[in-house]
XYZ file of C-alpha atoms in Angstrom:
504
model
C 30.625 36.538 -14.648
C 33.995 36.961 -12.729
C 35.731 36.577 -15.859
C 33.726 38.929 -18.083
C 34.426 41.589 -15.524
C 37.954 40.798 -15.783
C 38.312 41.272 -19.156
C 36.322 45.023 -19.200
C 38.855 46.115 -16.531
C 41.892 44.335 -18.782
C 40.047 46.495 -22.010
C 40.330 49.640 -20.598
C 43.598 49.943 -18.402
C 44.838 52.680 -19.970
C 42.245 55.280 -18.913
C 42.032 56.797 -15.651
C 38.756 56.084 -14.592
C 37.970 52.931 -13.706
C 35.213 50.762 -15.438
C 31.397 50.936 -13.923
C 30.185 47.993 -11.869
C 28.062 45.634 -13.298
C 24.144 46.276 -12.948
C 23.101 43.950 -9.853
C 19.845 42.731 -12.233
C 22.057 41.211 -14.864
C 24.230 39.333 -11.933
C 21.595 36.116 -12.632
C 22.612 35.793 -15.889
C 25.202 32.615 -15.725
C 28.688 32.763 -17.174
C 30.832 29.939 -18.874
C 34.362 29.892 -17.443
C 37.074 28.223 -19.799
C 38.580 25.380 -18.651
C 41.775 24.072 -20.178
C 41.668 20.119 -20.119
C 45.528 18.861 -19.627
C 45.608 15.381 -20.658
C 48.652 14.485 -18.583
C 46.471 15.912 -15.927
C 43.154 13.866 -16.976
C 45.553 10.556 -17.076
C 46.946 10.979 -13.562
C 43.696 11.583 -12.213
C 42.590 8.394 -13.977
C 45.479 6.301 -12.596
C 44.728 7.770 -8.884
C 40.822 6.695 -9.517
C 41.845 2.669 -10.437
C 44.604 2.719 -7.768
C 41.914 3.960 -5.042
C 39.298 1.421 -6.793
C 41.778 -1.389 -6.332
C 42.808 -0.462 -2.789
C 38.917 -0.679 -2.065
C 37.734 3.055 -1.913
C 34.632 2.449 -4.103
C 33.158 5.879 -3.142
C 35.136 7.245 -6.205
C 32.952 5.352 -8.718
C 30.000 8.002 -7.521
C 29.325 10.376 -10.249
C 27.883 13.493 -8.276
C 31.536 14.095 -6.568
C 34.138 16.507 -8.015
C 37.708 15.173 -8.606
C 39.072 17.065 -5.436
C 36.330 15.816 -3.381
C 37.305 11.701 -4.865
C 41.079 12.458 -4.380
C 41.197 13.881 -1.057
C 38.327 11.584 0.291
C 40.766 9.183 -1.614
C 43.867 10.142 0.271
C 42.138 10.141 3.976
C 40.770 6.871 3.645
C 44.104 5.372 2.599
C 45.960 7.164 5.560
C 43.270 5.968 8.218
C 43.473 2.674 7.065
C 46.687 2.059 7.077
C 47.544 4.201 10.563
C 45.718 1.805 13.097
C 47.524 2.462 16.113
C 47.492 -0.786 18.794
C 47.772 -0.611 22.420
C 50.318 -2.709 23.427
C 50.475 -1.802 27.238
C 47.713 -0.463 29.664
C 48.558 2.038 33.025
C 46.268 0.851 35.220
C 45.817 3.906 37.590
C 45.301 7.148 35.198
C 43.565 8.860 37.524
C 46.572 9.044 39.906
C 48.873 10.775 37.394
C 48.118 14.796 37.984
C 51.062 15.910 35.925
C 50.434 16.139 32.378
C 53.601 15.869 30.990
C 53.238 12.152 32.887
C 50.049 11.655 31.597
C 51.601 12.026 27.992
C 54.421 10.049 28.169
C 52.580 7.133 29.728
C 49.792 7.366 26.989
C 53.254 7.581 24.426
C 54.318 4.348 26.151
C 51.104 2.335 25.895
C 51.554 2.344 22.353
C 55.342 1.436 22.201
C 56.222 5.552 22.117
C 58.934 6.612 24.033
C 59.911 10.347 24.260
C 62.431 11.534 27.051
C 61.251 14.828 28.453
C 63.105 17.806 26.978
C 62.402 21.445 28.983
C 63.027 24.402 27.584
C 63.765 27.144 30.282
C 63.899 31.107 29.236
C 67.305 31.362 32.187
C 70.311 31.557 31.061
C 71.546 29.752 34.004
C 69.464 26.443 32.853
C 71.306 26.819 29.174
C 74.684 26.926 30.861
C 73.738 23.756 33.448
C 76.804 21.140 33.588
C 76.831 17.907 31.949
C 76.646 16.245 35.302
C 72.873 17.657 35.909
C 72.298 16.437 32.562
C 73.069 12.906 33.172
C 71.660 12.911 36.472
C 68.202 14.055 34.430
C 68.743 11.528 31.847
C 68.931 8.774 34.727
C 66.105 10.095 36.965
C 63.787 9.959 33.207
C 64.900 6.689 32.658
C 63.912 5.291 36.214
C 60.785 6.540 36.087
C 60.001 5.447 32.351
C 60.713 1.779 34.144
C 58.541 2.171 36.955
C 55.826 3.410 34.438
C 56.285 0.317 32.324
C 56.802 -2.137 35.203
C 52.994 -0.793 36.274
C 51.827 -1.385 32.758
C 53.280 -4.893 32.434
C 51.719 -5.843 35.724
C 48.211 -5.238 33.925
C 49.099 -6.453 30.952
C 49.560 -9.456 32.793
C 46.369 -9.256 34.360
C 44.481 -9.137 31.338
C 46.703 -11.698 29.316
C 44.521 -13.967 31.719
C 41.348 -16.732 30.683
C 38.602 -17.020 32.696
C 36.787 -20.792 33.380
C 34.298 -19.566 30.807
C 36.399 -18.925 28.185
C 38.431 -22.161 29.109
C 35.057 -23.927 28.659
C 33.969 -22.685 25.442
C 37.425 -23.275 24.154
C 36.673 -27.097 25.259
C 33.007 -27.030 23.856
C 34.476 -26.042 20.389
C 37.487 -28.535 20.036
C 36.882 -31.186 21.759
C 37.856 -33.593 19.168
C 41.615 -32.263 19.433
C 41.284 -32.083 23.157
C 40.549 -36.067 23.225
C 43.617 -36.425 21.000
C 45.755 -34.311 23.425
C 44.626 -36.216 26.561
C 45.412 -39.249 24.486
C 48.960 -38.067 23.882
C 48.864 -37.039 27.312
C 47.986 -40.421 28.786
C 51.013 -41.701 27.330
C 53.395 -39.435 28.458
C 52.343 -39.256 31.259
C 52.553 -43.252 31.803
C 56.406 -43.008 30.276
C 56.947 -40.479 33.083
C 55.772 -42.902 35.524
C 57.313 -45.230 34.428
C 60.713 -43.621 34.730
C 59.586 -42.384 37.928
C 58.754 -46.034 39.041
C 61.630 -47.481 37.917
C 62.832 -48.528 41.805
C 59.627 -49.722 42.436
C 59.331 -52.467 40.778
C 57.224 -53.399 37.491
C 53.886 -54.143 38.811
C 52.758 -50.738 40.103
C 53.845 -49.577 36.329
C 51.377 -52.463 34.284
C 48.480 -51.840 37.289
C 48.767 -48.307 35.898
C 49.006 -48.869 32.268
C 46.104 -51.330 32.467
C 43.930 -48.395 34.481
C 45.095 -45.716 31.813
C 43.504 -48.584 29.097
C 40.608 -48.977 30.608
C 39.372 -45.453 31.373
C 40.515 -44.254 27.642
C 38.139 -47.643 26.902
C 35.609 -46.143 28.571
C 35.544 -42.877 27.152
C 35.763 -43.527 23.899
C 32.516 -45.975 24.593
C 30.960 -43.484 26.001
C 31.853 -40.813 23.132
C 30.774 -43.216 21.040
C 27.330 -43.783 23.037
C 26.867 -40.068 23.171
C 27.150 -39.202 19.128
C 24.987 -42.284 18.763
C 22.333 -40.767 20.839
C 23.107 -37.357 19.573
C 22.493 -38.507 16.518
C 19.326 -40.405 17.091
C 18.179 -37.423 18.777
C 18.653 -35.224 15.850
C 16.772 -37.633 13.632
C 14.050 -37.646 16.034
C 13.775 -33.738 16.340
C 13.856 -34.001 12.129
C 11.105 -36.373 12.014
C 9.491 -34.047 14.980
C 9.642 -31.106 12.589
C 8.316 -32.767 9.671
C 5.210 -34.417 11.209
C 4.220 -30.906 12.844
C 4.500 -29.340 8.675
C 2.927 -31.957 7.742
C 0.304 -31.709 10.515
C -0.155 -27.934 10.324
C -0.213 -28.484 5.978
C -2.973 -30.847 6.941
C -5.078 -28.794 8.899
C -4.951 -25.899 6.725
C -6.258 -28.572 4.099
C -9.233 -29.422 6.292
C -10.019 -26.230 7.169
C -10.101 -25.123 3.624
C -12.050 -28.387 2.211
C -14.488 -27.513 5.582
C -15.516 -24.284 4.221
C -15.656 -25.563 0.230
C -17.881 -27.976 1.745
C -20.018 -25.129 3.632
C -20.493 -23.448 0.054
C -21.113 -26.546 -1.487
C -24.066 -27.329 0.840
C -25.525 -23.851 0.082
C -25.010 -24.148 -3.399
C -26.641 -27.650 -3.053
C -29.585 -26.303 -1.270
C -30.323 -23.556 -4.197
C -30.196 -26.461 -6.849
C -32.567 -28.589 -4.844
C -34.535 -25.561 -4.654
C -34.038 -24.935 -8.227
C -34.780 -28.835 -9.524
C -38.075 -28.582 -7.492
C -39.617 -25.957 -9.338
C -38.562 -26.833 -12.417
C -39.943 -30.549 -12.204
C -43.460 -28.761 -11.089
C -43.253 -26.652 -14.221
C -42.551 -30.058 -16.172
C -45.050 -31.807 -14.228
C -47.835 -28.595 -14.982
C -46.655 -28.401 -18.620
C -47.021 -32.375 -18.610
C -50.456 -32.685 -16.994
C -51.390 -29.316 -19.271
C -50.185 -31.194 -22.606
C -52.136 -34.013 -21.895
C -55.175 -32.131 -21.141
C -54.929 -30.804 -24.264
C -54.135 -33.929 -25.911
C -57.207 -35.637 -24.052
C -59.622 -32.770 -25.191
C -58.611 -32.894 -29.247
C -59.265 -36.954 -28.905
C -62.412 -35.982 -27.865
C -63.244 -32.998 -30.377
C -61.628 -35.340 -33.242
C -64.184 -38.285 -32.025
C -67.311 -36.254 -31.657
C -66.419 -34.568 -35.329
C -65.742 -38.064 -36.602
C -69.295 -39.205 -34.871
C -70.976 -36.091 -36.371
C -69.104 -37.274 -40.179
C -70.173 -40.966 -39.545
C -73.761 -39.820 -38.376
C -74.895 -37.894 -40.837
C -73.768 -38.068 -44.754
C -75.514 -35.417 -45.785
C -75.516 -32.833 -42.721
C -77.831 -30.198 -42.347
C -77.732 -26.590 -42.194
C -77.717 -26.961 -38.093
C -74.831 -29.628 -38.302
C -72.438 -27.206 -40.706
C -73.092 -24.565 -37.933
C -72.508 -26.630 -35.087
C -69.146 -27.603 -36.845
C -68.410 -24.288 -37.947
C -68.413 -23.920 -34.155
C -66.707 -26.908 -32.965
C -63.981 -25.448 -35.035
C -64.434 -22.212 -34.204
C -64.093 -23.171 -30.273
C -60.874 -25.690 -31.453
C -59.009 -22.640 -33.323
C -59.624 -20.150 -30.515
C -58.681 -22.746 -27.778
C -55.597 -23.404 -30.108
C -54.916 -19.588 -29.960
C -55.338 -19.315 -26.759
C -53.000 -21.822 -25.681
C -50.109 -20.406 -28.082
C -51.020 -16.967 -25.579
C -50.519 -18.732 -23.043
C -47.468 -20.619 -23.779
C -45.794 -16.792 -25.331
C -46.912 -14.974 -21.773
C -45.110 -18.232 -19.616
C -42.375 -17.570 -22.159
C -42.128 -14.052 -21.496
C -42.507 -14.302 -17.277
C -39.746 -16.714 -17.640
C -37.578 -14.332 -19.179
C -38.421 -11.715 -17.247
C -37.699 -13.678 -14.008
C -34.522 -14.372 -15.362
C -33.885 -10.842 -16.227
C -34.641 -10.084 -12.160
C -32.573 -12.545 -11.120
C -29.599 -10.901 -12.960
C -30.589 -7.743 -11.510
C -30.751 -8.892 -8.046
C -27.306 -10.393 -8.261
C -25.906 -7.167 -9.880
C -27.046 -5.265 -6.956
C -24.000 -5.352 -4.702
C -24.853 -6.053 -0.491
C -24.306 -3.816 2.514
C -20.796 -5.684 3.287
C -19.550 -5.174 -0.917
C -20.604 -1.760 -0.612
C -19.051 -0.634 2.831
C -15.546 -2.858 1.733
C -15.777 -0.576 -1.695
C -15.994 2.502 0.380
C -13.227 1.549 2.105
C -10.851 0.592 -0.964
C -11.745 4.172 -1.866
C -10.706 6.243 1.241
C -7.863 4.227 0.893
C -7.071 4.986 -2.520
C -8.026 8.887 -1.892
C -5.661 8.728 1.248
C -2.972 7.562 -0.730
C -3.052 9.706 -3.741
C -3.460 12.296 -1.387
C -0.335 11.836 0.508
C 1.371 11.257 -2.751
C -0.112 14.771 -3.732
C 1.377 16.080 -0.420
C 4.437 15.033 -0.872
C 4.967 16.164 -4.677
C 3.764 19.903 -3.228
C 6.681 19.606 -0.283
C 9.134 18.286 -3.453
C 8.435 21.117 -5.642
C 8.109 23.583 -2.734
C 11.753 22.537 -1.139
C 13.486 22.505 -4.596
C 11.937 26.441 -5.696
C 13.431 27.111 -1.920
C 16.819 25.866 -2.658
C 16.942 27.347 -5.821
C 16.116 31.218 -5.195
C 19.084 30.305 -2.214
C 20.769 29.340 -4.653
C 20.158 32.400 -7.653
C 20.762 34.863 -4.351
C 24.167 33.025 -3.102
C 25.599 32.956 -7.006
C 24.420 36.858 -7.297
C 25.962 37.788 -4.039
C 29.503 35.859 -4.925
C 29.816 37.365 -8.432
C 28.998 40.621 -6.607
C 31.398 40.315 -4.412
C 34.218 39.106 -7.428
C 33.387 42.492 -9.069
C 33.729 44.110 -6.232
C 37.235 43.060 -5.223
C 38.524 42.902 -9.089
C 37.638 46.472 -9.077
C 38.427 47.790 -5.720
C 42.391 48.370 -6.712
C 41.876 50.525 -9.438
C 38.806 52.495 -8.324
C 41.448 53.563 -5.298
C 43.940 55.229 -7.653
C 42.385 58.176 -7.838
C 39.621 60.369 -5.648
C 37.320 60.724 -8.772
C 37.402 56.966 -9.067
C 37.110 56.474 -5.794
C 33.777 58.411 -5.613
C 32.786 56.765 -8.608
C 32.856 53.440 -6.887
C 31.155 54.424 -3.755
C 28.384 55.890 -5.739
C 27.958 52.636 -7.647
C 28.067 51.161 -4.461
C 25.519 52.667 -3.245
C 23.031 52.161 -5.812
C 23.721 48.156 -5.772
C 22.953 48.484 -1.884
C 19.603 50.537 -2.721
C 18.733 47.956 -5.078
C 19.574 45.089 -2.989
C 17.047 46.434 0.110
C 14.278 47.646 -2.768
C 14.561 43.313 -4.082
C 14.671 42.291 -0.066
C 11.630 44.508 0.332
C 9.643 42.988 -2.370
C 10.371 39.706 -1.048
C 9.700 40.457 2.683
C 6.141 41.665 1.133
C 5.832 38.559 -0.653
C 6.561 36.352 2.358
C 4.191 38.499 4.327
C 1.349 38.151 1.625
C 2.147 34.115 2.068
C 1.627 34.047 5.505
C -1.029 35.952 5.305
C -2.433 33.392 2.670
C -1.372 30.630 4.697
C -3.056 31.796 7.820
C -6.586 32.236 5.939
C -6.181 28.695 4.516
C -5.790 27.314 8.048
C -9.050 29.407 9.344
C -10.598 27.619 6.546
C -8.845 24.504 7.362
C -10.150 24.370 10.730
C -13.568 25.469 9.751
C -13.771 22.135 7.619
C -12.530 20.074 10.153
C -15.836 21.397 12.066
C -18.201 20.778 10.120
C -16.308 17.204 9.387
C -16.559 16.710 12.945
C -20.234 17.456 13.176
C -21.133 15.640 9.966
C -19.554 12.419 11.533
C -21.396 13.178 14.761
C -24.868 14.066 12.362
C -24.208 10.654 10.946
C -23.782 8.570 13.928
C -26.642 10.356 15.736
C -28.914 9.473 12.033
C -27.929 5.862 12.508
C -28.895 5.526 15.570
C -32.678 7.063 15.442
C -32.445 4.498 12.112
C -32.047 1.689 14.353
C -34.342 2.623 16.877
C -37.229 3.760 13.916
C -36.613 -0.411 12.998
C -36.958 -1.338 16.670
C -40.126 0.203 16.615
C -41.507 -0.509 13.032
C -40.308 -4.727 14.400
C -42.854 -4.132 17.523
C -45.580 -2.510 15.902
C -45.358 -5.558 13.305
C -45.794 -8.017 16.034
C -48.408 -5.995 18.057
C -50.528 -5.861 15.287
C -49.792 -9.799 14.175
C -50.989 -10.401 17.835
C -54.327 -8.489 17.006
């Protein structure tokens, strides 16, 4: 936008008035700026970006920075890293030095600075001083620059010092070169005795010798003891480890073959169950079949008695047999009936089974009401957080539209401002389009302040609401309990009235 207004003021230079401001509406309408790409300029950049990769500033590979922001963040890492001042000296007793001009140049020498005091004094008398007070100066700075340092070498001292602790961890770690060194030690120290010992004669030099023998005999035994030990103790604490798994492996194995055997039992029981009925059906259907089987002998003998009895059967014998028959067929039918209905009740019991086991229990059905408040909680917060997303984003972008209108504003402005003052008929001009920008600008801030009051105003009846439904939540919960309750008392009393009237 800053250029387009450029280029109107550039298009009509010649006049004497100077060019209208831009309308403050059209200010949101964005602008491409030309940008010449140098490629001398692009390859420099480039080679600054691998040399800062290389050096280990891997912040540049980040996409969302601007080349300034990768060179310069470039450039300060670089000079911190390689500027890492070291104390080499400590004053002891800051607190003592009230001058600050002390106070610097001891700070100056604790890092290796030195800087002789130079005074500047406004007399004339101080410019003109002789070289004598100059020397004298010169010597006076330098004895107290030694009695500084002398103080900081005295605690430099201090601290160049090792404590017994440190001394034994330094043993605990090497010990293995420390054995060597006493080794080497040993030695010398029996070659200084011996030169030492010289006038005394050689026995006092082999006594010592065989001593020195001995205890480095000793100690290497006992080294030798100790790893042994050490290391039978680690193979114990190894073995330790792996019988507790092992242990811990097998008693989660027990107690998981303990409760497979707890649901084998009850799946055990319901077969037994099961097997028993269905060897009484077998055993009815069996005793039925041969009941059956025992009453056709018997019709087949009597008709074969009636056959053998009579050749030539009368009248009466046809209708007795008609009837015999008769009875057979009907029995017949009745037993297919039978045999369909005990088909059907089987089926049907099987169909109720199914049903029953469909039908999830009290536990299933409070555990799936509790996957789904869990669920709803979650896509709920989800939902929440979404709203505050999209909320926060519309926020920064009206800052955004506002801070981009107020810039290119502001660029018109001050493009304009020279030549509107060249004249007093430009220059009233430009106040008077001034003015109508800044009656815009409040009429756009007072629609907004009314829209901000109408969403408080919305927010504050959702949050009446809000609280109103946390009420009734809170006396639904309270309803529920209290229902519950009377439930379980009602089953108290329905249990007693059972066994009162069980006892009548």
């Amino acid at each position: 936008m800053a250029a387009a207004v450029v280029g109107g003021l550039r298009s009509r230079s010649n006049s004497s008035r100077p060019p209208p401001l831009p309308d403050f509406d059209t200010f949101n309408k964005s602008s491409k700026v030309e940008v010449r790409e140098d490629e001398e300029q692009e390859r420099k950049f480039q080679e600054i970006i691998d040399l800062l990769l290389a050096a280990g500033y891997f912040r540049a590979r980040i996409k969302g920075l601007s080349p300034f922001d990768k060179v310069v963040g470039g450039m300060t890492w670089c000079i911190e890293d390689v500027y890492k001042p070291q104390r080499l000296f400590r004053y002891h007793a800051p607190e003592k030095l009230k001058d600050e001009e002390v106070r610097v140049q001891t700070t100056l020498l604790e890092y290796g600075k030195k800087l002789g005091s130079a005074r500047i004094t406004e007399s004339k008398e101080g410019e003109q001083s002789s070289e004598a007070e100059k020397n004298a100066q010169k010597a006076e700075e330098e004895n107290r620059i030694q009695n500084l340092m002398k103080s900081m070498s005295i605690t430099n001292e201090q601290e160049g010092k090792l404590t017994a602790s440190q001394v034994g961890s330094i043993v605990g770690l090497q010990s293995g070169e420390i054995q060597q060194v006493a080794s080497e030690f040993a030695e010398k120290q029996a070659e200084l005795a011996n030169e030492e010992m010289g006038e005394r004669g050689l026995s006092g030099i082999q006594y010592h010798k065989r001593t020195v023998a001995s205890l480095t005999k000793q100690i290497t035994e006992k080294e030798g003891k100790v790893a042994e030990i050490e290391a039978i103790n680690l193979n114990l604490k190894n073995a330790y480890q792996e019988s507790q798994t092992r242990l811990r492996n097998l008693q989660n194995a027990h107690k998981d073959m303990m409760k497979e055997m707890k649901h084998m039992h009850s799946l055990l029981e319901t077969l037994r169950s099961l097997v028993a009925t269905n060897e009484t059906l077998k055993k009815q259907e069996q005793e039925f079949r041969n009941h059956c089987k025992e009453e056709l002998a018997r019709l087949k003998a009597q008709i074969e008695e009636i056959k053998a009895s009579s050749d030539e059967g009368s009248s009466e014998d046809m209708e007795y047999r008609e009837m015999v028959e008769k009875q057979y067929n009907a029995d017949k039918e009745k037993l297919q009936k039978i045999r369909m209905l005990l088909a059907r009740k089987n089926r049907e019991i099987a169909t109720l089974q199914r049903k029953f086991d469909e039908v999830p229990s009290r536990a299933e059905l409070s555990q799936y009401q509790k996957r789904f408040v869990e669920l709803y909680n979650q896509v709920a917060a989800k939902h929440k957080e979404t709203l505050q997303f999209y909320t926060l984003y519309n926020t920064l972008e009206d800052t955004r539209m506002y801070i981009m209108k107020e810039v290119d504003l502001l660029n018109s402005i001050q493009e304009n401002f020279t030549e509107a003052m060249a004249s007093q008929a430009s220059k009233v001009e430009f106040l008077a389009q001034l003015e109508t920008i800044v009656e815009r600008i409040l009429q756009n801030k007072s629609k907004v302040e009314k829209k901000r009051l109408e969403e408080k105003k919305q927010r504050d009846m959702l949050n009446d609401q809000l609280l109103d439904l946390i009420e009734k939540q809170r006396l639904y919960f309270k309803t529920v309990k209290d229902f519950k309750e009377e439930c379980r008392k009602n089953e108290i009393l329905v249990a007693k009235l059972k066994e009162k009237n069980k006892g009548r």
